[in-house]
Amino acid sequence: MGDYVRPSRLEEALSALARPHTVLAGGTDFYPARVGRTIDEDILDIGAIPALRGISSASTGWRLGATTTWSEMIEADLPPLFDGLKQAAREIGGRQIQNAGTLAGNLCNASPAADGVPCLLVLDADIEIASSTATRRVPLDQFITGVRRTALMPDELVVAIHVPRPAREARSAFLKLGARRYLVISIAMATATLEIADGHVAAARIAVGSCSAVAQRLVALEAALVGARLDRQLAARVDPTHLEPLSPIDDVRGSAGYRRESVLVLLRRLLAGFAP
Amino acid sequence: MKVAFTLNGTAATWSGPPVTRLAAALRDDLGLTGTKVGCDAGDCGACTVLLDARQVCSCLVAMGQVEGRSVETVEGLAGTDGTLALLQKSFLAHGAAQCGICTPGMLMAASELLREVPSPGRDEVEDALGGVLCRCTGYTKIVDAVLGAAQSMPMVAPSAGAAVGARLVRVDGHAKVTGRDMFGADGIPADALWIRVVRSPHARGRFTLGDLAPLRRRLAAVLTAADVPFNGFGIYPDIKDQPVLADGVVRYRGEAVLALVGERAAVLSIRDDEVPIAWAPEPPVLGIDAATAANAPLVQADRPKNLLLDGGVRHGDAAAAFAGCAAVAEGVFETAFVEHAYVEPEAGWAERVGDRIEIHVTTQTPYMDRDEIANVMRLRPENVRIVPTACGGGFGGKLDLSVQPLVGIAAWLLKRPVACVYTRSESMAATTKRHPARISAKFGCDFTGKLVACDVSATFDTGAYASWGPTVANRVPVHAMGPYAVPHVRTWGEAFFTNGPPAGAFRGFGVPQAAIAHEAIMDELADKLGIDRLEFRHRNALRAGDTTATGQVLAHSAGLAQCLEALRPHWRRAQDEAAAFNNKGDIRRRGVGIGCMWYGIGNTSMSNPSRMRIGLSPGGTLTLYSGAVDIGQGSNTIMTQIAADALGLPAAQFALVAGDTDLTADAGKTSASRQTFVSGRAAEAAGWDLRQQILRLANAGPDALLSLEGAKLTVRDGAEVRAIDLATTGTLTGEGTFDPPTTPLDANGQGIPYATYAFAAQIAEVEVDIELGTIKVLRIVAAHDVGRAINPTLVEGQIEGGIAQGLGLALMEEFLPGRTENLHDYLIPTIGDVPEIECILIEDRAPLGPSGAKGVGEPGLVPTAPAILGAVHYATGVRARRVPLLPHRLREALIKLQEGALKGTGA
Ligand SMILES: Cc1cc2nc3c(=O)[nH]c(=O)nc-3n(C[C@H](O)[C@H](O)[C@H](O)COP(=O)(O)OP(=O)(O)OC[C@H]3O[C@@H](n4cnc5c(N)ncnc54)[C@H](O)[C@@H]3O)c2cc1C
Ligand code: FES
Ligand code: FES
């Protein structure tokens, strides 16, 4: 039988990590990986630490506590910049999963199909990581390093996700493609943040998930959008060559070719949706 | 660790390892088994409870996280005085619980919503309940129940003689909405040992066992093939080909190899790699082509050519008749392994009582279980008692043995209660599937659209063991021409062994696969002749007086034409709406499709009797002893309604004893849509028998009215009133049997395979996203000839649930061993995938059935996939040749079509 610690202070949690512990947040990835067998590892439950909870904002941006649940995300009063993340939150699992699953859990689990990852990529999120000795910040694209791999060291914990406040008006959106309505893992998903000035795209961040080991930004497409008028013609700027960073695979949910093709469709629809 | 929290409003404490799942603590330690476990992985929602008023999966919450918080479970919904909450009443009144295993989760998810939004809309209900799967109801009545929870709906309480045809609330419903119904995993004795089965990771191979002594020291026992007295079971008396525990050879991934028996924690803590098994895997024979290839390795050494069985029906001269046809259409259609995905995994326990073994288990067939266990354990059938628990869905998958022989043997040897509960992935890997089929169908008609000839060959992958393979291979040739009058018929069915999972019984026994083929061809013939697809079917529908391809004259009750007539206005409206939508030139296109079916009720050309008893005790207790198992479809209620009217007392006065092989008589298995027709007829006869005895005692005429008050039975015959004191008469018992009259099929498949047939037609309206290949089913209208609807609510429930499974078959379900062995990757329809369903009940009475009733258990799903696929063709021009029509498959077919590669025929 392993240890189970449930501290209420972050420092206690960090010092517990001096010895390896499996971190338990919402449990929605933890338990499904442990069906039908005894759980005997040492566990650090971070669910009772107020410092990890909640969403706050400052002039520089927003801090999303590590254990913010998808439901809290949906219900939070946030500007249109977060619409994409909220749309993703509404499509994660079902209500039960949204009520329990956390943002940081989604990132740390590092599934190629994690819906939160592309959304936070296009929010330019930084991950705040702490150990008992130091705190560091890592951009999300450097945090997830592969399928189920992150830059987290065994003695570290994700404390928060930081989203910088864009200089201009910014909006985001998210589209998910799945084979059924609820409780479905994405065949592909696409998300975009557009910064807007004078009815034109001043900056764009686009990301696609489930089409590579780690969700990818489509930098060439982003560049192609800058300066474009914000109308339905935005969609026409999407070109198959923009998908170069992706490396989709065949699996039970869909073929590689289908993923490639449907991502183009998702991107066009996503961008067309920004038109006033 | 000690955890203090609030449980259903009351302070509670629990102690144990804090990583324990809340679901497990509730069920195993706190005695609240109303919370169900269907997967332990967040995928089914059966375990949904409220945690601080929010719905969560209790299988994903650690007890350590519950400290100081509030947990609400289904047991807390009713008032402390037992008064049901409005929501629970609404579930009862709407018939929203069938097997009831999802009901607690549904109720809790809905409770979260209704507290925030007292009068929600349909979308809100779907969002709130989207995380709870139901495999029985098709969700329709669940949505209605939540939408209607604010209004209280009156419960029907029919008086004597008025039960048949009434929307009586399920007699077992109260237990289902309060969480008190006991399923396979709910009543396990606290002192029971547990079994964990070690299964083959290979689809084919040999193995040798190493030294088991170290494991045996840690456990109560490690069972191997050597411990099984007769190590073979199977549905057919002459095919006992499946070992309880593999003996050196494995034939499919998931096959049972060893049973670890011991304290629960001990068996769960043993990892598979601690079990000394030396594997020598071999390349598996997968799929029909591999099984039938020249020099294919044999799956079972004594089965040449891997052939299980073949046979067919011949009527007229099909080959010659095609020459004279004005139009001919043909095609090959393929289907996949499909998993039953009942929300309740296999579970049960056994106890040795002297020289008898008693097995409590979730099953569809207690009497077959009894005889099979007797055979495997080398006991006399009288020494085996099967006590069916509530069954959380079966659909054919709980007709085969699962945990029964393992717990039986272990309990016998160890003389202690022994339990086994399959995990979800074990349930999916180890148990039977729907047969993958390859069906070649060719039909021809004359220039007026009358069918002339048909030639259909159906080849099935029966997996590693025979199971119900012969039943499928026999039933399909009889049904493969569809519900149509075709003078010249050749049909053929054959099943081959492979190293896939054993394919067995699954709602429809192969007929749903065949219907996909014949209905596609009907569309094509109609299109070729420019005849409306519905009218083409109407022209050819089997009608009373017609002769079937087996030479059987359908004297009565062939209501397909009436079904189609009832659908006609819906068909026209739907086509108009689709055309109007498509004219807008959206990237989405709508389509309308139609599917028809017929289905023989009961076993094919085999005796399948039922016996029912009704007892009236000296104390005045009226009890129906029914050996028919209610697996959610409602037979407990149907039998009571039929028996009540036959006897002439109100249904509400009946107590029920169901399933227990010590207390009931054999009513056969719950399959082949036979319980209402066969057991219902026996219940009717039992009611009549008891009534006769009472009338004789009272010397009263046939129209006398009965009433029962305590031990006083009053018989009113016109002006004469006689009271019978039951205390003086002793127990009265009425008994009835029925075995539907059939005859064997000869070498050409001629004979009377079934005593009656159900007929149905359904229309599907779909919307296809042309760019993404996704399909949304918008609406289904289903017209079913059920003979007589004994309980319209239950009949609709069967149809709606069948439709949801048909939708899954058409669009999303594909079992791939090793890849879709959980409910995360194996997708079944959620509440957001099943559209609104309108049921139209046609009652063309079957004279042999109770009050004219036939069966409806399987027919619901048969026409659905064809209707959906026809609608997709209407919308896109793509004719699906392979199901499930996953988005990427439809998209590939659309591209081929656009490229003209397949010149108008689709992919
Ligand atoms: C039925 C079902 C449906 C689902 N549907 C979706 C879906 O549609 N889309 C999707 O993206 N995901 C889905 N998921 C996955 C899962 O719900 C999400 O990834 C969720 O956000 C995980 O959060 P959690 O708090 O539950 O993680 P946990 O299970 O508690 O933890 C996940 C992993 O992250 C680690 N971890 C968690 N928090 C921290 C931290 N602060 N610091 C360091 N390590 C940490 C844990 O050690 C563990 O390895 C689904 C899961 C289920 C069961
Ligand atoms: S048992 Fe918890 S979701 Fe299935
Ligand atoms: S009633 Fe929903 S799963 Fe059976």
JSON list of C-alpha atoms in Angstrom, two decimals, chain A residues 1 4 6 24-28 30-32 34-39 43 45 71 75 94-97 99 177 179-185 251-255 258 261-262 265-266 269, chain B residues 17-19 21 40-41 43 48 54-55 57 59-60 62 64-65 112 126-127 130-132 268-269 587-588 769 771-772 774 816 819 823-825 827-828 830 832-833 887-888 891-892 895:
[
{"chain": "A", "resi": 1, "resn": "MET", "atom": "CA", "xyz": [0.00, 0.00, 0.00]},
{"chain": "A", "resi": 4, "resn": "TYR", "atom": "CA", "xyz": [-1.47, 9.16, 0.08]},
{"chain": "A", "resi": 6, "resn": "ARG", "atom": "CA", "xyz": [-3.39, 15.54, 0.45]},
{"chain": "A", "resi": 24, "resn": "LEU", "atom": "CA", "xyz": [-3.50, 13.14, -8.59]},
{"chain": "A", "resi": 25, "resn": "ALA", "atom": "CA", "xyz": [-5.71, 16.05, -9.62]},
{"chain": "A", "resi": 26, "resn": "GLY", "atom": "CA", "xyz": [-9.16, 15.34, -11.11]},
{"chain": "A", "resi": 27, "resn": "GLY", "atom": "CA", "xyz": [-8.35, 11.67, -11.51]},
{"chain": "A", "resi": 28, "resn": "THR", "atom": "CA", "xyz": [-9.96, 11.44, -14.94]},
{"chain": "A", "resi": 30, "resn": "PHE", "atom": "CA", "xyz": [-5.30, 8.66, -13.46]},
{"chain": "A", "resi": 31, "resn": "TYR", "atom": "CA", "xyz": [-8.02, 6.09, -12.70]},
{"chain": "A", "resi": 32, "resn": "PRO", "atom": "CA", "xyz": [-8.78, 4.91, -16.24]},
{"chain": "A", "resi": 34, "resn": "ARG", "atom": "CA", "xyz": [-5.51, 1.70, -13.41]},
{"chain": "A", "resi": 35, "resn": "VAL", "atom": "CA", "xyz": [-8.57, -0.47, -14.02]},
{"chain": "A", "resi": 36, "resn": "GLY", "atom": "CA", "xyz": [-8.74, -3.90, -12.41]},
{"chain": "A", "resi": 37, "resn": "ARG", "atom": "CA", "xyz": [-5.55, -3.73, -10.42]},
{"chain": "A", "resi": 38, "resn": "THR", "atom": "CA", "xyz": [-4.40, -2.63, -7.02]},
{"chain": "A", "resi": 39, "resn": "ILE", "atom": "CA", "xyz": [-3.10, 0.90, -6.85]},
{"chain": "A", "resi": 43, "resn": "ILE", "atom": "CA", "xyz": [0.16, 9.55, -4.33]},
{"chain": "A", "resi": 45, "resn": "ASP", "atom": "CA", "xyz": [-3.37, 14.60, -4.17]},
{"chain": "A", "resi": 71, "resn": "SER", "atom": "CA", "xyz": [-16.59, 23.40, -15.68]},
{"chain": "A", "resi": 75, "resn": "GLU", "atom": "CA", "xyz": [-18.46, 29.30, -16.07]},
{"chain": "A", "resi": 94, "resn": "GLY", "atom": "CA", "xyz": [-19.37, 14.65, -20.53]},
{"chain": "A", "resi": 95, "resn": "ARG", "atom": "CA", "xyz": [-20.39, 16.82, -17.59]},
{"chain": "A", "resi": 96, "resn": "GLN", "atom": "CA", "xyz": [-18.86, 14.45, -15.06]},
{"chain": "A", "resi": 97, "resn": "ILE", "atom": "CA", "xyz": [-15.47, 14.75, -16.70]},
{"chain": "A", "resi": 99, "resn": "ASN", "atom": "CA", "xyz": [-16.66, 18.78, -13.32]},
{"chain": "A", "resi": 177, "resn": "LEU", "atom": "CA", "xyz": [-14.26, 16.47, -35.07]},
{"chain": "A", "resi": 179, "resn": "ALA", "atom": "CA", "xyz": [-17.40, 10.19, -34.38]},
{"chain": "A", "resi": 180, "resn": "ARG", "atom": "CA", "xyz": [-20.15, 10.80, -31.84]},
{"chain": "A", "resi": 181, "resn": "ARG", "atom": "CA", "xyz": [-21.72, 13.63, -29.92]},
{"chain": "A", "resi": 182, "resn": "TYR", "atom": "CA", "xyz": [-20.48, 13.22, -26.32]},
{"chain": "A", "resi": 183, "resn": "LEU", "atom": "CA", "xyz": [-17.65, 11.38, -24.64]},
{"chain": "A", "resi": 184, "resn": "VAL", "atom": "CA", "xyz": [-15.53, 11.35, -27.72]},
{"chain": "A", "resi": 185, "resn": "ILE", "atom": "CA", "xyz": [-11.86, 11.70, -28.31]},
{"chain": "A", "resi": 251, "resn": "ASP", "atom": "CA", "xyz": [-5.82, 4.61, -36.19]},
{"chain": "A", "resi": 252, "resn": "VAL", "atom": "CA", "xyz": [-9.23, 3.26, -35.20]},
{"chain": "A", "resi": 253, "resn": "ARG", "atom": "CA", "xyz": [-10.68, 6.75, -35.26]},
{"chain": "A", "resi": 254, "resn": "GLY", "atom": "CA", "xyz": [-9.65, 7.70, -38.77]},
{"chain": "A", "resi": 255, "resn": "SER", "atom": "CA", "xyz": [-7.08, 7.43, -41.51]},
{"chain": "A", "resi": 258, "resn": "TYR", "atom": "CA", "xyz": [-8.82, 11.71, -43.78]},
{"chain": "A", "resi": 261, "resn": "GLU", "atom": "CA", "xyz": [-8.25, 16.53, -45.40]},
{"chain": "A", "resi": 262, "resn": "SER", "atom": "CA", "xyz": [-10.65, 17.21, -42.58]},
{"chain": "A", "resi": 265, "resn": "VAL", "atom": "CA", "xyz": [-12.10, 21.78, -43.67]},
{"chain": "A", "resi": 266, "resn": "LEU", "atom": "CA", "xyz": [-12.02, 22.52, -39.94]},
{"chain": "A", "resi": 269, "resn": "ARG", "atom": "CA", "xyz": [-14.79, 26.74, -41.16]},
{"chain": "B", "resi": 17, "resn": "PRO", "atom": "CA", "xyz": [-6.87, 3.34, 1.73]},
{"chain": "B", "resi": 18, "resn": "PRO", "atom": "CA", "xyz": [-7.60, 6.91, 0.56]},
{"chain": "B", "resi": 19, "resn": "VAL", "atom": "CA", "xyz": [-6.90, 6.03, -3.07]},
{"chain": "B", "resi": 21, "resn": "ARG", "atom": "CA", "xyz": [-12.50, 4.79, -5.62]},
{"chain": "B", "resi": 40, "resn": "ASP", "atom": "CA", "xyz": [-14.28, 1.98, -13.74]},
{"chain": "B", "resi": 41, "resn": "ALA", "atom": "CA", "xyz": [-12.86, 4.37, -16.32]},
{"chain": "B", "resi": 43, "resn": "ASP", "atom": "CA", "xyz": [-16.63, 6.01, -19.98]},
{"chain": "B", "resi": 48, "resn": "THR", "atom": "CA", "xyz": [-22.49, 9.06, -11.50]},
{"chain": "B", "resi": 54, "resn": "ARG", "atom": "CA", "xyz": [-21.93, 18.42, -9.05]},
{"chain": "B", "resi": 55, "resn": "GLN", "atom": "CA", "xyz": [-22.18, 15.20, -11.05]},
{"chain": "B", "resi": 57, "resn": "CYS", "atom": "CA", "xyz": [-18.00, 9.64, -11.98]},
{"chain": "B", "resi": 59, "resn": "CYS", "atom": "CA", "xyz": [-15.11, 5.58, -10.22]},
{"chain": "B", "resi": 60, "resn": "LEU", "atom": "CA", "xyz": [-12.74, 8.50, -10.80]},
{"chain": "B", "resi": 62, "resn": "ALA", "atom": "CA", "xyz": [-10.48, 9.04, -4.56]},
{"chain": "B", "resi": 64, "resn": "GLY", "atom": "CA", "xyz": [-9.17, 10.93, 0.07]},
{"chain": "B", "resi": 65, "resn": "GLN", "atom": "CA", "xyz": [-10.82, 13.67, -1.97]},
{"chain": "B", "resi": 112, "resn": "GLU", "atom": "CA", "xyz": [-27.72, 18.16, -11.06]},
{"chain": "B", "resi": 126, "resn": "GLU", "atom": "CA", "xyz": [-28.72, 16.10, -23.58]},
{"chain": "B", "resi": 127, "resn": "ASP", "atom": "CA", "xyz": [-25.75, 18.12, -22.35]},
{"chain": "B", "resi": 130, "resn": "GLY", "atom": "CA", "xyz": [-24.32, 13.13, -22.28]},
{"chain": "B", "resi": 131, "resn": "GLY", "atom": "CA", "xyz": [-21.88, 11.38, -19.98]},
{"chain": "B", "resi": 132, "resn": "VAL", "atom": "CA", "xyz": [-24.15, 8.47, -19.10]},
{"chain": "B", "resi": 268, "resn": "LEU", "atom": "CA", "xyz": [-6.02, -7.95, -7.81]},
{"chain": "B", "resi": 269, "resn": "SER", "atom": "CA", "xyz": [-2.46, -7.36, -6.67]},
{"chain": "B", "resi": 587, "resn": "ILE", "atom": "CA", "xyz": [-22.43, 21.83, -47.69]},
{"chain": "B", "resi": 588, "resn": "ARG", "atom": "CA", "xyz": [-24.67, 19.58, -45.68]},
{"chain": "B", "resi": 769, "resn": "ASP", "atom": "CA", "xyz": [-21.62, 16.81, -43.85]},
{"chain": "B", "resi": 771, "resn": "GLU", "atom": "CA", "xyz": [-16.82, 17.77, -46.50]},
{"chain": "B", "resi": 772, "resn": "LEU", "atom": "CA", "xyz": [-16.24, 15.83, -43.29]},
{"chain": "B", "resi": 774, "resn": "THR", "atom": "CA", "xyz": [-20.03, 12.89, -40.72]},
{"chain": "B", "resi": 816, "resn": "LEU", "atom": "CA", "xyz": [-11.19, -4.75, -33.08]},
{"chain": "B", "resi": 819, "resn": "ARG", "atom": "CA", "xyz": [-7.72, -2.06, -30.08]},
{"chain": "B", "resi": 823, "resn": "LEU", "atom": "CA", "xyz": [-15.87, 2.04, -24.05]},
{"chain": "B", "resi": 824, "resn": "HIS", "atom": "CA", "xyz": [-13.42, 4.84, -24.80]},
{"chain": "B", "resi": 825, "resn": "ASP", "atom": "CA", "xyz": [-12.41, 3.48, -28.17]},
{"chain": "B", "resi": 827, "resn": "LEU", "atom": "CA", "xyz": [-18.13, 3.90, -29.45]},
{"chain": "B", "resi": 828, "resn": "ILE", "atom": "CA", "xyz": [-21.81, 3.28, -28.88]},
{"chain": "B", "resi": 830, "resn": "THR", "atom": "CA", "xyz": [-24.72, 8.61, -26.66]},
{"chain": "B", "resi": 832, "resn": "GLY", "atom": "CA", "xyz": [-26.76, 13.17, -28.44]},
{"chain": "B", "resi": 833, "resn": "ASP", "atom": "CA", "xyz": [-26.53, 10.66, -31.26]},
{"chain": "B", "resi": 887, "resn": "PRO", "atom": "CA", "xyz": [-16.62, 9.46, -41.30]},
{"chain": "B", "resi": 888, "resn": "HIS", "atom": "CA", "xyz": [-13.33, 8.60, -43.00]},
{"chain": "B", "resi": 891, "resn": "ARG", "atom": "CA", "xyz": [-15.41, 10.63, -47.08]},
{"chain": "B", "resi": 892, "resn": "GLU", "atom": "CA", "xyz": [-13.23, 8.22, -49.07]},
{"chain": "B", "resi": 895, "resn": "ILE", "atom": "CA", "xyz": [-14.05, 11.26, -53.14]}
]
